[in-house]
mmCIF file of C-alpha atoms in Angstrom:
data_model
loop_
_atom_site.group_PDB
_atom_site.id
_atom_site.type_symbol
_atom_site.label_atom_id
_atom_site.label_comp_id
_atom_site.label_asym_id
_atom_site.label_seq_id
_atom_site.Cartn_x
_atom_site.Cartn_y
_atom_site.Cartn_z
ATOM 1 C CA MET S 117 36.225 -35.553 48.112
ATOM 2 C CA SER S 118 34.289 -34.492 51.211
ATOM 3 C CA PHE S 119 31.709 -31.716 51.152
ATOM 4 C CA LYS S 120 33.917 -29.623 53.460
ATOM 5 C CA THR S 121 36.829 -29.904 51.043
ATOM 6 C CA PHE S 122 34.597 -28.977 48.129
ATOM 7 C CA LEU S 123 33.413 -25.848 49.978
ATOM 8 C CA ARG S 124 37.046 -24.940 50.575
ATOM 9 C CA HIS S 125 37.832 -25.274 46.850
ATOM 10 C CA LEU S 126 34.719 -23.293 45.979
ATOM 11 C CA ARG S 127 35.691 -20.513 48.377
ATOM 12 C CA GLU S 128 39.246 -20.398 47.026
ATOM 13 C CA GLY S 129 37.952 -20.314 43.464
ATOM 14 C CA PHE S 130 35.767 -17.281 44.244
ATOM 15 C CA LYS S 131 38.632 -15.549 46.049
ATOM 16 C CA ASN S 132 41.012 -16.138 43.149
ATOM 17 C CA VAL S 133 38.661 -14.401 40.703
ATOM 18 C CA PHE S 134 38.729 -11.193 42.776
ATOM 19 C CA ARG S 135 42.281 -11.617 44.101
ATOM 20 C CA ASN S 136 43.793 -11.571 40.602
ATOM 21 C CA GLY S 137 42.012 -8.348 39.719
ATOM 22 C CA TRP S 138 42.998 -7.155 36.261
ATOM 23 C CA MET S 139 44.000 -10.610 35.048
ATOM 24 C CA SER S 140 40.477 -11.856 35.778
ATOM 25 C CA VAL S 141 39.041 -8.756 34.087
ATOM 26 C CA ALA S 142 41.201 -9.479 31.020
ATOM 27 C CA SER S 143 39.974 -13.077 30.874
ATOM 28 C CA ILE S 144 36.321 -12.043 31.301
ATOM 29 C CA THR S 145 36.700 -9.317 28.665
ATOM 30 C CA SER S 146 38.205 -11.831 26.251
ATOM 31 C CA ILE S 147 35.250 -14.138 26.805
ATOM 32 C CA VAL S 148 32.707 -11.324 26.399
ATOM 33 C CA VAL S 149 34.223 -10.050 23.136
ATOM 34 C CA SER S 150 34.661 -13.516 21.621
ATOM 35 C CA LEU S 151 31.240 -14.823 22.625
ATOM 36 C CA PHE S 152 29.558 -11.558 21.584
ATOM 37 C CA VAL S 153 30.940 -11.879 18.041
ATOM 38 C CA LEU S 154 29.926 -15.540 18.034
ATOM 39 C CA GLY S 155 26.437 -14.662 19.304
ATOM 40 C CA VAL S 156 25.982 -12.016 16.606
ATOM 41 C CA PHE S 157 26.908 -14.556 13.933
ATOM 42 C CA ILE S 158 24.505 -17.127 15.421
ATOM 43 C CA LEU S 159 21.655 -14.585 15.388
ATOM 44 C CA LEU S 160 22.543 -13.652 11.807
ATOM 45 C CA VAL S 161 22.574 -17.290 10.693
ATOM 46 C CA LEU S 162 19.281 -18.059 12.458
ATOM 47 C CA ASN S 163 17.556 -15.125 10.763
ATOM 48 C CA VAL S 164 19.045 -15.933 7.358
ATOM 49 C CA ASN S 165 17.835 -19.519 7.774
ATOM 50 C CA GLN S 166 14.366 -18.249 8.627
ATOM 51 C CA ILE S 167 14.307 -16.098 5.487
ATOM 52 C CA ALA S 168 15.510 -19.091 3.444
ATOM 53 C CA ASP S 169 12.861 -21.362 4.992
ATOM 54 C CA LYS S 170 10.187 -18.749 4.283
ATOM 55 C CA ALA S 171 11.319 -18.481 0.655
ATOM 56 C CA ASP S 172 11.239 -22.273 0.319
ATOM 57 C CA SER S 173 7.794 -22.573 1.909
ATOM 58 C CA GLN S 174 6.284 -20.013 -0.479
ATOM 59 C CA VAL S 175 6.971 -22.214 -3.483
ATOM 60 C CA GLN S 176 3.626 -23.522 -4.786
ATOM 61 C CA ILE S 177 2.538 -25.714 -7.658
ATOM 62 C CA ASN S 178 -0.013 -24.186 -10.021
ATOM 63 C CA VAL S 179 -2.153 -26.849 -11.689
ATOM 64 C CA HIS S 180 -4.000 -25.162 -14.582
ATOM 65 C CA LEU S 181 -7.110 -27.030 -15.691
ATOM 66 C CA THR S 182 -8.435 -27.346 -19.214
ATOM 67 C CA LEU S 183 -11.414 -25.137 -20.099
ATOM 68 C CA ASN S 184 -13.859 -28.065 -20.434
ATOM 69 C CA THR S 185 -13.104 -29.544 -16.988
ATOM 70 C CA ASP S 186 -16.386 -29.827 -15.061
ATOM 71 C CA GLN S 187 -16.850 -29.580 -11.305
ATOM 72 C CA LYS S 188 -17.068 -33.345 -10.775
ATOM 73 C CA MET S 189 -13.758 -33.979 -12.530
ATOM 74 C CA ARG S 190 -12.124 -31.040 -10.788
ATOM 75 C CA GLU S 191 -13.169 -32.317 -7.352
ATOM 76 C CA LYS S 192 -11.945 -35.810 -8.230
ATOM 77 C CA LEU S 193 -8.592 -34.399 -9.318
ATOM 78 C CA GLU S 194 -8.422 -32.268 -6.191
ATOM 79 C CA ASN S 195 -8.937 -35.351 -3.984
ATOM 80 C CA GLU S 196 -6.301 -37.350 -5.881
ATOM 81 C CA ILE S 197 -3.723 -34.608 -5.415
ATOM 82 C CA GLY S 198 -4.706 -34.037 -1.780
ATOM 83 C CA ASN S 199 -4.208 -37.745 -1.014
ATOM 84 C CA MET S 200 -0.573 -37.620 -2.119
ATOM 85 C CA PRO S 201 1.614 -38.076 1.005
ATOM 86 C CA GLU S 202 3.865 -35.160 0.027
ATOM 87 C CA VAL S 203 0.961 -32.676 -0.276
ATOM 88 C CA SER S 204 -0.173 -30.573 2.678
ATOM 89 C CA LYS S 205 -2.897 -28.442 1.061
ATOM 90 C CA VAL S 206 -4.879 -28.105 -2.169
ATOM 91 C CA GLU S 207 -6.846 -24.944 -2.880
ATOM 92 C CA PHE S 208 -9.180 -24.326 -5.814
ATOM 93 C CA VAL S 209 -8.896 -20.933 -7.500
ATOM 94 C CA SER S 210 -11.653 -20.155 -9.997
ATOM 95 C CA LYS S 211 -10.862 -18.224 -13.146
ATOM 96 C CA GLU S 212 -12.947 -15.303 -11.817
ATOM 97 C CA GLN S 213 -10.898 -15.175 -8.642
ATOM 98 C CA GLY S 214 -7.726 -15.572 -10.686
ATOM 99 C CA LEU S 215 -8.625 -12.573 -12.851
ATOM 100 C CA LYS S 216 -9.368 -10.501 -9.745
ATOM 101 C CA GLU S 217 -6.004 -11.384 -8.185
ATOM 102 C CA PHE S 218 -4.268 -10.697 -11.499
ATOM 103 C CA ARG S 219 -5.796 -7.189 -11.623
ATOM 104 C CA GLU S 220 -4.635 -6.540 -8.044
ATOM 105 C CA ASP S 221 -1.102 -7.750 -8.786
ATOM 106 C CA MET S 222 -0.808 -5.658 -11.940
ATOM 107 C CA GLY S 223 -2.056 -2.507 -10.188
ATOM 108 C CA PRO S 224 -3.932 0.520 -11.559
ATOM 109 C CA ASP S 225 -1.279 1.216 -14.200
ATOM 110 C CA ALA S 226 -2.366 -1.889 -16.130
ATOM 111 C CA ALA S 227 -6.096 -1.103 -16.004
ATOM 112 C CA GLU S 228 -6.208 -0.178 -19.688
ATOM 113 C CA LEU S 229 -4.474 -3.411 -20.724
ATOM 114 C CA LEU S 230 -7.055 -5.503 -18.862
ATOM 115 C CA GLU S 231 -10.046 -3.514 -20.086
ATOM 116 C CA GLY S 232 -12.602 -5.769 -21.729
ATOM 117 C CA PHE S 233 -11.791 -8.832 -19.675
ATOM 118 C CA ASP S 234 -14.709 -9.787 -17.439
ATOM 119 C CA GLU S 235 -16.574 -12.894 -16.287
ATOM 120 C CA ASP S 236 -17.887 -13.582 -19.798
ATOM 121 C CA ASN S 237 -14.573 -12.878 -21.471
ATOM 122 C CA ASN S 238 -12.011 -14.369 -19.128
ATOM 123 C CA PRO S 239 -8.918 -15.953 -20.749
ATOM 124 C CA LEU S 240 -7.648 -17.459 -17.497
ATOM 125 C CA PRO S 241 -8.337 -21.125 -16.640
ATOM 126 C CA ASP S 242 -9.413 -22.545 -13.293
ATOM 127 C CA LYS S 243 -6.479 -23.814 -11.299
ATOM 128 C CA LEU S 244 -5.456 -25.705 -8.190
ATOM 129 C CA LEU S 245 -2.822 -24.308 -5.842
ATOM 130 C CA VAL S 246 -0.838 -27.139 -4.285
ATOM 131 C CA GLU S 247 1.357 -26.780 -1.200
ATOM 132 C CA VAL S 248 3.764 -29.516 -0.158
ATOM 133 C CA ILE S 249 5.078 -30.560 3.246
ATOM 134 C CA GLU S 250 8.751 -30.504 2.244
ATOM 135 C CA PRO S 251 9.581 -27.700 -0.251
ATOM 136 C CA THR S 252 12.384 -29.686 -1.924
ATOM 137 C CA THR S 253 9.816 -32.266 -3.124
ATOM 138 C CA VAL S 254 8.070 -29.701 -5.361
ATOM 139 C CA PRO S 255 9.608 -30.953 -8.666
ATOM 140 C CA PHE S 256 8.799 -34.574 -7.780
ATOM 141 C CA VAL S 257 5.194 -33.757 -6.827
ATOM 142 C CA ALA S 258 4.754 -31.708 -10.008
ATOM 143 C CA GLU S 259 5.753 -34.758 -12.074
ATOM 144 C CA LYS S 260 3.285 -36.933 -10.160
ATOM 145 C CA ILE S 261 0.486 -34.439 -10.828
ATOM 146 C CA GLU S 262 1.312 -34.282 -14.537
ATOM 147 C CA ALA S 263 1.155 -38.092 -14.633
ATOM 148 C CA LEU S 264 -2.490 -37.962 -13.457
ATOM 149 C CA ASN S 265 -3.486 -36.915 -16.977
ATOM 150 C CA LYS S 266 -2.665 -40.432 -18.155
ATOM 151 C CA THR S 267 -5.246 -41.896 -15.761
ATOM 152 C CA HIS S 268 -8.133 -39.815 -17.160
ATOM 153 C CA GLU S 269 -9.466 -39.864 -20.711
ATOM 154 C CA GLU S 270 -10.531 -36.238 -20.420
ATOM 155 C CA GLN S 271 -6.982 -35.136 -19.552
ATOM 156 C CA PRO S 272 -8.177 -32.350 -17.221
ATOM 157 C CA ILE S 273 -4.723 -30.871 -16.582
ATOM 158 C CA TYR S 274 -3.666 -28.248 -19.102
ATOM 159 C CA LYS S 275 -0.348 -27.269 -17.502
ATOM 160 C CA VAL S 276 1.587 -27.728 -14.266
ATOM 161 C CA ASN S 277 3.768 -24.769 -13.335
ATOM 162 C CA TYR S 278 6.030 -24.292 -10.323
ATOM 163 C CA GLY S 279 8.800 -22.117 -11.723
ATOM 164 C CA LYS S 280 10.933 -24.956 -13.028
ATOM 165 C CA GLY S 281 14.597 -24.011 -13.117
ATOM 166 C CA SER S 282 14.357 -20.994 -10.815
ATOM 167 C CA VAL S 283 12.943 -23.125 -7.992
ATOM 168 C CA GLU S 284 15.810 -25.606 -8.196
ATOM 169 C CA THR S 285 18.233 -22.664 -8.136
ATOM 170 C CA LEU S 286 16.447 -21.234 -5.101
ATOM 171 C CA PHE S 287 16.791 -24.522 -3.222
ATOM 172 C CA LYS S 288 20.511 -24.711 -4.073
ATOM 173 C CA VAL S 289 21.100 -21.129 -2.896
ATOM 174 C CA THR S 290 19.219 -21.565 0.390
ATOM 175 C CA LYS S 291 21.061 -24.823 1.062
ATOM 176 C CA ALA S 292 24.407 -23.125 0.385
ATOM 177 C CA VAL S 293 23.462 -20.231 2.695
ATOM 178 C CA ARG S 294 22.672 -22.661 5.525
ATOM 179 C CA ASN S 295 25.900 -24.639 5.022
ATOM 180 C CA ILE S 296 28.076 -21.518 4.830
ATOM 181 C CA GLY S 297 26.411 -20.117 7.949
ATOM 182 C CA PHE S 298 27.047 -23.343 9.845
ATOM 183 C CA ILE S 299 30.705 -23.413 8.774
ATOM 184 C CA PHE S 300 31.212 -19.778 9.825
ATOM 185 C CA VAL S 301 29.640 -20.344 13.249
ATOM 186 C CA ALA S 302 31.640 -23.545 13.839
ATOM 187 C CA GLY S 303 34.893 -21.862 12.773
ATOM 188 C CA LEU S 304 34.211 -18.805 14.918
ATOM 189 C CA ALA S 305 33.390 -21.027 17.907
ATOM 190 C CA LEU S 306 36.742 -22.820 17.580
ATOM 191 C CA MET S 307 38.582 -19.526 17.203
ATOM 192 C CA SER S 308 36.827 -18.181 20.303
ATOM 193 C CA MET S 309 37.824 -21.270 22.279
ATOM 194 C CA PHE S 310 41.532 -20.860 21.477
ATOM 195 C CA LEU S 311 41.502 -17.085 22.042
ATOM 196 C CA ILE S 312 39.801 -17.365 25.431
ATOM 197 C CA SER S 313 41.871 -20.349 26.574
ATOM 198 C CA ASN S 314 45.096 -18.524 25.677
ATOM 199 C CA THR S 315 44.016 -15.520 27.736
ATOM 200 C CA ILE S 316 43.260 -17.773 30.706
ATOM 201 C CA ARG S 317 46.594 -19.521 30.149
ATOM 202 C CA VAL S 318 48.388 -16.173 30.565
ATOM 203 C CA THR S 319 46.515 -15.694 33.840
ATOM 204 C CA ILE S 320 47.682 -19.084 35.116
ATOM 205 C CA LEU S 321 51.231 -18.428 33.879
ATOM 206 C CA ALA S 322 51.463 -15.342 36.088
ATOM 207 C CA ARG S 323 50.800 -17.582 39.132
ATOM 208 C CA ARG S 324 53.217 -20.398 38.375
ATOM 209 C CA LYS S 325 55.318 -19.588 41.460
ATOM 210 C CA GLU S 326 52.247 -19.938 43.668
ATOM 211 C CA ILE S 327 51.500 -23.334 42.121
ATOM 212 C CA GLY S 328 55.116 -24.421 42.506
ATOM 213 C CA ILE S 329 55.202 -23.503 46.213
ATOM 214 C CA MET S 330 51.943 -25.382 46.863
ATOM 215 C CA LYS S 331 53.394 -28.411 45.110
ATOM 216 C CA LEU S 332 56.654 -28.268 47.108
ATOM 217 C CA VAL S 333 54.882 -28.135 50.483
ATOM 218 C CA GLY S 334 53.056 -31.357 49.679
ATOM 219 C CA ALA S 335 49.749 -30.330 48.057
ATOM 220 C CA THR S 336 48.430 -32.965 45.671
ATOM 221 C CA ASN S 337 47.691 -32.217 42.037
ATOM 222 C CA TYR S 338 44.036 -32.848 42.747
ATOM 223 C CA PHE S 339 44.040 -30.327 45.622
ATOM 224 C CA ILE S 340 45.770 -27.647 43.543
ATOM 225 C CA ARG S 341 43.704 -28.164 40.416
ATOM 226 C CA TRP S 342 40.198 -27.789 41.883
ATOM 227 C CA PRO S 343 40.331 -24.049 42.814
ATOM 228 C CA PHE S 344 41.629 -23.250 39.321
ATOM 229 C CA PHE S 345 38.922 -25.464 37.853
ATOM 230 C CA ILE S 346 36.239 -23.505 39.734
ATOM 231 C CA GLU S 347 37.920 -20.176 38.957
ATOM 232 C CA GLY S 348 37.854 -20.952 35.216
ATOM 233 C CA ALA S 349 34.197 -21.969 35.408
ATOM 234 C CA LEU S 350 33.295 -18.718 37.229
ATOM 235 C CA ILE S 351 35.193 -16.556 34.744
ATOM 236 C CA GLY S 352 33.440 -18.329 31.862
ATOM 237 C CA LEU S 353 30.043 -18.009 33.571
ATOM 238 C CA ILE S 354 30.441 -14.282 34.298
ATOM 239 C CA GLY S 355 31.657 -13.554 30.772
ATOM 240 C CA SER S 356 28.864 -15.523 29.093
ATOM 241 C CA VAL S 357 26.145 -13.975 31.277
ATOM 242 C CA VAL S 358 27.415 -10.463 30.463
ATOM 243 C CA THR S 359 27.478 -11.413 26.769
ATOM 244 C CA SER S 360 23.913 -12.749 26.895
ATOM 245 C CA GLY S 361 22.701 -9.500 28.495
ATOM 246 C CA ALA S 362 24.468 -7.371 25.879
ATOM 247 C CA LEU S 363 23.044 -9.458 23.033
ATOM 248 C CA TYR S 364 19.553 -9.251 24.514
ATOM 249 C CA ALA S 365 19.685 -5.460 24.780
ATOM 250 C CA GLY S 366 21.150 -4.952 21.308
ATOM 251 C CA TYR S 367 19.049 -7.518 19.458
ATOM 252 C CA SER S 368 15.780 -6.497 21.146
ATOM 253 C CA SER S 369 16.432 -2.901 20.096
ATOM 254 C CA LEU S 370 17.151 -4.034 16.521
ATOM 255 C CA VAL S 371 13.962 -6.137 16.351
ATOM 256 C CA ALA S 372 11.894 -3.186 17.609
ATOM 257 C CA SER S 373 13.415 -0.766 15.065
ATOM 258 C CA VAL S 374 12.962 -3.184 12.149
ATOM 259 C CA LYS S 375 9.392 -3.967 13.200
ATOM 260 C CA GLY S 376 8.610 -0.257 13.303
ATOM 261 C CA ASP S 377 9.863 0.273 9.745
ATOM 262 C CA PRO S 378 7.627 -1.661 7.298
ATOM 263 C CA MET S 379 9.664 -0.316 4.362
ATOM 264 C CA LEU S 380 12.462 -2.766 5.200
ATOM 265 C CA GLY S 381 10.165 -5.745 4.680
ATOM 266 C CA LEU S 382 12.075 -7.849 7.236
ATOM 267 C CA GLN S 383 10.711 -9.910 10.076
ATOM 268 C CA LEU S 384 13.406 -10.906 12.546
ATOM 269 C CA ILE S 385 13.010 -13.788 14.971
ATOM 270 C CA PRO S 386 11.852 -12.430 18.375
ATOM 271 C CA PHE S 387 14.545 -12.885 21.026
ATOM 272 C CA GLU S 388 12.008 -14.636 23.249
ATOM 273 C CA ASP S 389 11.805 -17.475 20.722
ATOM 274 C CA ILE S 390 15.542 -18.192 20.712
ATOM 275 C CA TRP S 391 16.862 -16.891 24.044
ATOM 276 C CA LEU S 392 16.907 -20.324 25.687
ATOM 277 C CA LEU S 393 18.897 -21.867 22.842
ATOM 278 C CA LEU S 394 21.279 -18.926 22.406
ATOM 279 C CA CYS S 395 21.919 -18.123 26.070
ATOM 280 C CA GLY S 396 22.186 -21.804 26.983
ATOM 281 C CA LEU S 397 24.747 -22.298 24.215
ATOM 282 C CA LEU S 398 26.791 -19.232 25.197
ATOM 283 C CA VAL S 399 26.754 -19.989 28.931
ATOM 284 C CA GLY S 400 27.628 -23.632 28.342
ATOM 285 C CA LEU S 401 30.405 -22.693 25.920
ATOM 286 C CA GLY S 402 31.767 -19.993 28.246
ATOM 287 C CA VAL S 403 31.937 -22.316 31.261
ATOM 288 C CA LEU S 404 33.389 -25.130 29.165
ATOM 289 C CA ILE S 405 36.108 -22.907 27.709
ATOM 290 C CA GLY S 406 36.911 -21.440 31.133
ATOM 291 C CA VAL S 407 37.307 -24.879 32.703
ATOM 292 C CA TRP S 408 39.193 -26.246 29.708
ATOM 293 C CA GLY S 409 41.592 -23.286 29.591
ATOM 294 C CA SER S 410 42.346 -23.541 33.294
ATOM 295 C CA THR S 411 42.769 -27.311 33.265
ATOM 296 C CA VAL S 412 45.062 -27.404 30.239
ATOM 297 C CA SER S 413 47.127 -24.422 31.400
ATOM 298 C CA ILE S 414 47.790 -25.666 34.946
ATOM 299 C CA ARG S 415 48.784 -29.185 33.862
ATOM 300 C CA LYS S 416 52.349 -28.258 32.899
ATOM 301 C CA PHE S 417 52.971 -26.446 36.205
ATOM 302 C CA LEU S 418 51.999 -29.445 38.298
ATOM 303 C CA LYS S 419 55.182 -31.236 37.264
ATOM 304 C CA VAL S 420 57.623 -29.978 39.872
#
């Protein structure tokens, strides 16, 4: 195809969008509504995944040391745990610091219960806080740490605690949330594709006489198809760009309102961090559906 012919098809495609008036508006509206619902679900899933990832990453292993563990043994144990490939960080928490944090967590209401506990009368042991690279490896790493007792006569580890049982449940729930979110988005994307393509198909159906006349006067299938191909791409592009703008305005407003209300305790992903992924996906999907709907719909009318 020559460049001159391509410009002709491009010009006809643009004209068709405006020439068909309300039918083009109906197709664009269908794309905007469908992609907007899809975009809202994608934003919801992304934020739910972030909350799930944050919950997973906050899981730590508490390695409580025996009371007679000296500094040399503690440092040796700290190095052994830190050298494990699954471990990202090891932090020592003294029993004094532990008591201070415990008082802060309990609040002023528990001041009477903790009265009498001080540096000389502290029932809490020293401990090591262990963070892992991959949260799902926490149970495995905890077992490896417990096994270190067998390599030392002193047996410096009193107890390893990571919330056994509840942690495994947390991982199962977050995994289920991610899978369900993915299934919903995929299903909604397919539904959007069929809804939009059917709307475009109605638009093409209304012009079947025009296609038939072009075919009868000798126009090739290739020549007829290209303007509709470009028209579908333009309708999809316009609809997806409008959708992206609406999502930006609505989501940015939501992020600002949530950020200004610390009582909610939520931290949504800033739109700037995901706009390229989201808008690229919506624009690509809109153009693809527009082209696909036009191509599939016109095929049956080319047989004259």
